[in-house]
CSV table of C-alpha atoms in Angstrom, one decimal:
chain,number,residue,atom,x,y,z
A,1,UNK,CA,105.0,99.1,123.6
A,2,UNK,CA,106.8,97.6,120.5
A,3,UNK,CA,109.7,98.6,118.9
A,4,UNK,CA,112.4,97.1,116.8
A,5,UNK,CA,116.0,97.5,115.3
A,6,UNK,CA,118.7,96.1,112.9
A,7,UNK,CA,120.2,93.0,114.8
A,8,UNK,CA,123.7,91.8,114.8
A,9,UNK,CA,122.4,88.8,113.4
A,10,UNK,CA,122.2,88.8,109.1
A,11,UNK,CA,118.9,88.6,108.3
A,12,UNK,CA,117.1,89.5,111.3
A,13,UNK,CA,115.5,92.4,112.9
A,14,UNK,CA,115.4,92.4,116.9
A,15,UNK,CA,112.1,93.7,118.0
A,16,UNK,CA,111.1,94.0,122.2
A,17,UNK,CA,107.2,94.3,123.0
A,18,UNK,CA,106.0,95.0,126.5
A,19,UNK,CA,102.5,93.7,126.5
A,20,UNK,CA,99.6,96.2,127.6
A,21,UNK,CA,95.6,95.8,127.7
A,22,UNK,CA,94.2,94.1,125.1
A,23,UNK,CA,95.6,90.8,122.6
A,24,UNK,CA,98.2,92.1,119.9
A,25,UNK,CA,97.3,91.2,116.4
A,26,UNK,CA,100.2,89.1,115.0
A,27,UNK,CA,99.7,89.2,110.8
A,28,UNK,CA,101.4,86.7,108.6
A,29,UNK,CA,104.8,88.2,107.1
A,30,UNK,CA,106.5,84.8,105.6
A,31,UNK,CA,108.7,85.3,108.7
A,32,UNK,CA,110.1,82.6,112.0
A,33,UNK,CA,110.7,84.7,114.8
A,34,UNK,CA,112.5,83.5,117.4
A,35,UNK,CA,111.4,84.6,120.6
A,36,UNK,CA,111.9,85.0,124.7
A,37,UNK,CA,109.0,85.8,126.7
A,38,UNK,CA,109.0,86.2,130.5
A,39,UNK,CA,105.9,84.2,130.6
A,40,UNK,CA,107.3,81.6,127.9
A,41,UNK,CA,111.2,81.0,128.2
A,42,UNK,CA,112.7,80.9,124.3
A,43,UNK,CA,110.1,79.3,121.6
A,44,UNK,CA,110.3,79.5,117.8
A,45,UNK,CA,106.9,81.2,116.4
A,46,UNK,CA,105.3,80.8,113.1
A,47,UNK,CA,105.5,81.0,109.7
A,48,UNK,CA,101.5,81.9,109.7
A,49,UNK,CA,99.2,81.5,107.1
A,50,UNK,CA,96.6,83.6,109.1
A,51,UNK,CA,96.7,85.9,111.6
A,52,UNK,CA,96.5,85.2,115.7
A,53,UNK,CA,95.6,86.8,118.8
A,54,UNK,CA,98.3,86.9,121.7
A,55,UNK,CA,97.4,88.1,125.0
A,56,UNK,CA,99.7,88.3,127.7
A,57,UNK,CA,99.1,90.0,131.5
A,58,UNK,CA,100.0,93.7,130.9
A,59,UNK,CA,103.9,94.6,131.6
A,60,UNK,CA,104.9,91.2,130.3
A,61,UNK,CA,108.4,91.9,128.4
A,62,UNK,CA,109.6,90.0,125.0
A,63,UNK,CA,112.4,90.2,122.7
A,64,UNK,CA,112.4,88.5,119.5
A,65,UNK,CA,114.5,87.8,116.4
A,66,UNK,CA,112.3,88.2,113.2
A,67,UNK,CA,114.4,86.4,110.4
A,68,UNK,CA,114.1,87.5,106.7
A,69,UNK,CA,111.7,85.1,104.5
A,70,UNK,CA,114.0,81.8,104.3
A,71,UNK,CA,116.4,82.4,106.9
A,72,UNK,CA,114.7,81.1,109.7
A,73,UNK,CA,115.1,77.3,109.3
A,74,UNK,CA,118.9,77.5,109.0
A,75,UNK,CA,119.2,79.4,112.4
A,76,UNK,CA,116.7,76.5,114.0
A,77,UNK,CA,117.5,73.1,112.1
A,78,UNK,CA,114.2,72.7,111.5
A,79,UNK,CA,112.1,72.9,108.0
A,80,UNK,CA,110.0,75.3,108.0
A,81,UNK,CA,106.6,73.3,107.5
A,82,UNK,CA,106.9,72.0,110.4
A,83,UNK,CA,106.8,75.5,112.4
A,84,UNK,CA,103.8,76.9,110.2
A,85,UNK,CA,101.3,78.1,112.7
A,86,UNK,CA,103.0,76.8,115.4
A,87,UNK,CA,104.5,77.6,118.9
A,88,UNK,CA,107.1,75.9,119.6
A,89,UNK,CA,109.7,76.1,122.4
A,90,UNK,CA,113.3,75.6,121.8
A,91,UNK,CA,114.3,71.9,123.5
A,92,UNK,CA,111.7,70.9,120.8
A,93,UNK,CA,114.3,71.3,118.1
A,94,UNK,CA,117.4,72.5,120.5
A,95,UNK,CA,118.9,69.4,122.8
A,96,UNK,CA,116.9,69.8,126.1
A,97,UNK,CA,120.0,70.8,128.6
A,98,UNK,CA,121.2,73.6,125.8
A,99,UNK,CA,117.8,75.1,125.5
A,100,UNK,CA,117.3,75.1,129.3
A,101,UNK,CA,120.8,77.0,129.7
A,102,UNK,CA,120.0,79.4,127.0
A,103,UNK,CA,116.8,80.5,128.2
A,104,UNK,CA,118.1,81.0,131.7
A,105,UNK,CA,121.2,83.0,130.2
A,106,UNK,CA,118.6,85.1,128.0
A,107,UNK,CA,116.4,85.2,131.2
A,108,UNK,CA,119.0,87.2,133.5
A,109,UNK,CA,120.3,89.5,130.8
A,110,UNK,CA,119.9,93.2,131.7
A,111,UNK,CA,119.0,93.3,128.1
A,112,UNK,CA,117.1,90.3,126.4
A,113,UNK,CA,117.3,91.1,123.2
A,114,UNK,CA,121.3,91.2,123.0
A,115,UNK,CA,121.3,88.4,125.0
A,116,UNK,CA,118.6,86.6,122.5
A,117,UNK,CA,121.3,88.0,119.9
A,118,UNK,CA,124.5,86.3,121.1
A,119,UNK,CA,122.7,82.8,121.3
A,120,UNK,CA,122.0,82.9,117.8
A,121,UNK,CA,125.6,84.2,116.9
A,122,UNK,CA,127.1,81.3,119.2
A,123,UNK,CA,125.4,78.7,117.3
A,124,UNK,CA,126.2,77.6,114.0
A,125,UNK,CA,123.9,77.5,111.1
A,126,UNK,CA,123.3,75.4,108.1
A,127,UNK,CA,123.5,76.2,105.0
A,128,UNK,CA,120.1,77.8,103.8
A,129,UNK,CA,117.7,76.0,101.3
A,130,UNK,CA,118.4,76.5,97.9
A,131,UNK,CA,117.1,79.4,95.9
A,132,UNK,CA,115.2,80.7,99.1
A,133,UNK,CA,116.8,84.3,99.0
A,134,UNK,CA,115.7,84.4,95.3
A,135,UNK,CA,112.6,83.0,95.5
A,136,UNK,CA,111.6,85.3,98.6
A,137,UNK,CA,112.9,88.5,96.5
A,138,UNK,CA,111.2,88.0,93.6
A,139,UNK,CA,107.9,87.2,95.1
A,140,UNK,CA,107.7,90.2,96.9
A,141,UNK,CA,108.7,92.3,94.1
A,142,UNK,CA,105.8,90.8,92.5
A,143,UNK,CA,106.8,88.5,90.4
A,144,UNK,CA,104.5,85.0,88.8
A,145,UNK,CA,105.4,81.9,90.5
A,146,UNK,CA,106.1,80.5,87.0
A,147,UNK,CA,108.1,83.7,85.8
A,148,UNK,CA,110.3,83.0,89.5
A,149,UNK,CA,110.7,79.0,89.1
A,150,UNK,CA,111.6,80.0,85.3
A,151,UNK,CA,114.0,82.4,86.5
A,152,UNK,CA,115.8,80.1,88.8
A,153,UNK,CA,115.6,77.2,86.4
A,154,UNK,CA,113.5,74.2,88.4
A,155,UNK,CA,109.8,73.1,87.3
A,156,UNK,CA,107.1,74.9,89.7
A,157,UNK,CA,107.1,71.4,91.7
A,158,UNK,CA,110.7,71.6,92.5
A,159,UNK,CA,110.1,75.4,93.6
A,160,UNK,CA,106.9,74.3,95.7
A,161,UNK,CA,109.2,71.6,97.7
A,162,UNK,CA,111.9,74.0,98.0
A,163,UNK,CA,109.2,76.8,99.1
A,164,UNK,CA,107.9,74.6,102.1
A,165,UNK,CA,111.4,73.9,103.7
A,166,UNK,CA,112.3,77.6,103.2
A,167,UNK,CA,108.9,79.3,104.1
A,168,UNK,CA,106.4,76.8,105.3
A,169,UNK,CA,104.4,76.8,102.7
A,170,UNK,CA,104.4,77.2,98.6
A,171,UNK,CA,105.3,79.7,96.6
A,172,UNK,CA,101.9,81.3,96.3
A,173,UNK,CA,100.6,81.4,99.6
A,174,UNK,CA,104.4,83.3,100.2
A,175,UNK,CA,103.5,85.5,97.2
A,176,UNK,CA,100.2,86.3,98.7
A,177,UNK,CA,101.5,86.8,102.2
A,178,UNK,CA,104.0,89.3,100.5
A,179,UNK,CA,101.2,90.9,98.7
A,180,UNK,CA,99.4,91.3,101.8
A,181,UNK,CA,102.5,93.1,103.5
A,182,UNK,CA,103.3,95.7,100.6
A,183,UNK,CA,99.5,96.6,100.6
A,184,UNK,CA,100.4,97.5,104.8
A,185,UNK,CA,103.6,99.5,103.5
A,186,UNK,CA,101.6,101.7,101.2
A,187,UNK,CA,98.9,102.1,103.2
A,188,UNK,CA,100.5,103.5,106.2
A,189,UNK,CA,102.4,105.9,103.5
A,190,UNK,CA,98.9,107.4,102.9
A,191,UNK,CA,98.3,105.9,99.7
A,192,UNK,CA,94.0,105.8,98.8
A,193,UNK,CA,93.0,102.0,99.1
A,194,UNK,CA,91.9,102.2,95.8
A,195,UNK,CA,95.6,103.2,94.2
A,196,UNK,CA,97.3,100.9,96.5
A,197,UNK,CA,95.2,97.9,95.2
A,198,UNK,CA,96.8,97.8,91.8
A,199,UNK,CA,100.2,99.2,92.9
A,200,UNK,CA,100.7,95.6,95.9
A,201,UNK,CA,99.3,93.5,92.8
A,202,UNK,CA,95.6,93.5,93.7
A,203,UNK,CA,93.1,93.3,90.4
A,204,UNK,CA,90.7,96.1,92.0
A,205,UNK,CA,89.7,97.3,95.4
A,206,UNK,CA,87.1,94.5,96.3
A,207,UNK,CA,89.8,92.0,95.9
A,208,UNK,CA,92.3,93.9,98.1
A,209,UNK,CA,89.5,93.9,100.8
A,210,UNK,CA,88.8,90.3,100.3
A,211,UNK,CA,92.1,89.0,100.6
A,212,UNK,CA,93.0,91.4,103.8
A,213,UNK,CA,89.9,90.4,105.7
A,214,UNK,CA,90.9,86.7,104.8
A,215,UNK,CA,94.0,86.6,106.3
A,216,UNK,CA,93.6,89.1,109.1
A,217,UNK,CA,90.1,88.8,110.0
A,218,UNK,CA,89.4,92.4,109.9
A,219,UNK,CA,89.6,95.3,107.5
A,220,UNK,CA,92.7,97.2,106.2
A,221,UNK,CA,91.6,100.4,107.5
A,222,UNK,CA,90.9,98.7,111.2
A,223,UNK,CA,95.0,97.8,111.0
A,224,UNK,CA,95.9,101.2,110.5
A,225,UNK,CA,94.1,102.2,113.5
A,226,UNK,CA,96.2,100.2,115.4
């Protein structure tokens, strides 16, 4: 069972899952989580450039902190780059006896997820990279690359630099992640596949279908079943 809610945190949504049957299918969203797992202690996850399988014995209980497209590596201290499909737990880039007490702390917490909430709010964060909440916005409104590094006033090169500190990777595999999650939003508002292609920014059907198999593994309308 998953479910999810506005966090105390800006620029984060807290989400709990309690694993069941089966491996969830984690999809690419530009996004780090940070996350506590019964079966993990605290690690940072992702960004992906694909999606992943996880698979946990049934009953096992998360909570997670899914920052906004270029929030995460402020939170962390990290770049983002070096998290891109990665797992990584938190005395990697948290001093050792910190992480340790944190997870214990988040551990015995009638409720995780607030617990996962006040570590993040009892650290501070730097400052974010620059341009990030820009960049992010305009990519997933739909915007060019070279219209959004125009827009902000650096050379596409500057933007890509800037894109892999903030999001892991360059500005268009972000675009095309984005692309990939507003095709999810108007699908599961009904929209025909067809009529959602061109409204995410697809150039037909086939290329929508393409471009979802690539970087799910399966078909759109297999994601809607689930």
């Amino acid at each position: 069972m998953y479910r999810e809610r506005a966090s105390a945190v800006p620029g984060a949504v807290l989400w709990t899952r309690t694993a069941d049957a089966g491996a969830a299918r984690v999809l690419p969203d530009g996004c780090i989580d940070l996350i506590w797992g019964e079966d993990a202690g605290l690690f940072a996850a992702g960004p992906d450039t694909r999606a992943h399988l996880s698979a946990s014995p049934p009953g096992t209980r998360y909570a997670g902190l899914r920052f906004a497209p270029g929030v995460g590596p402020a939170v962390l201290g990290a770049p983002a780059h070096e998290l891109r499909d990665r797992r990584v737990p938190l005395d990697a880039l948290w001093p050792g006896a910190e992480a340790r007490r944190l997870t214990e702390r988040v551990a015995a917490a009638t409720d995780p997820g607030t617990a996962l909430e006040a570590v993040v709010l009892g650290r501070p964060s730097r400052p974010p990279v620059p341009y990030a909440p820009e960049t992010a916005a305009g990519l997933a409104a739909g915007a060019r690359v070279l219209d959004v590094a125009a827009a902000l006033g650096v050379s596409e090169r500057q933007l890509h630099r800037r894109c892999l500190d903030a999001f892991g990777y360059g500005p268009k595999t972000l675009a095309r992640i984005l692309r990939l999650q507003r095709a999810l939003r108007l699908a599961r508002h009904g929209f025909p596949f067809a009529e959602l292609a061109g409204r995410a920014g697809y150039a037909d059907q086939a290329h929508l279908a393409r471009d979802v198999r690539a970087l799910t593994g399966v078909p759109l309308g297999r994601l809607l079943t689930r």
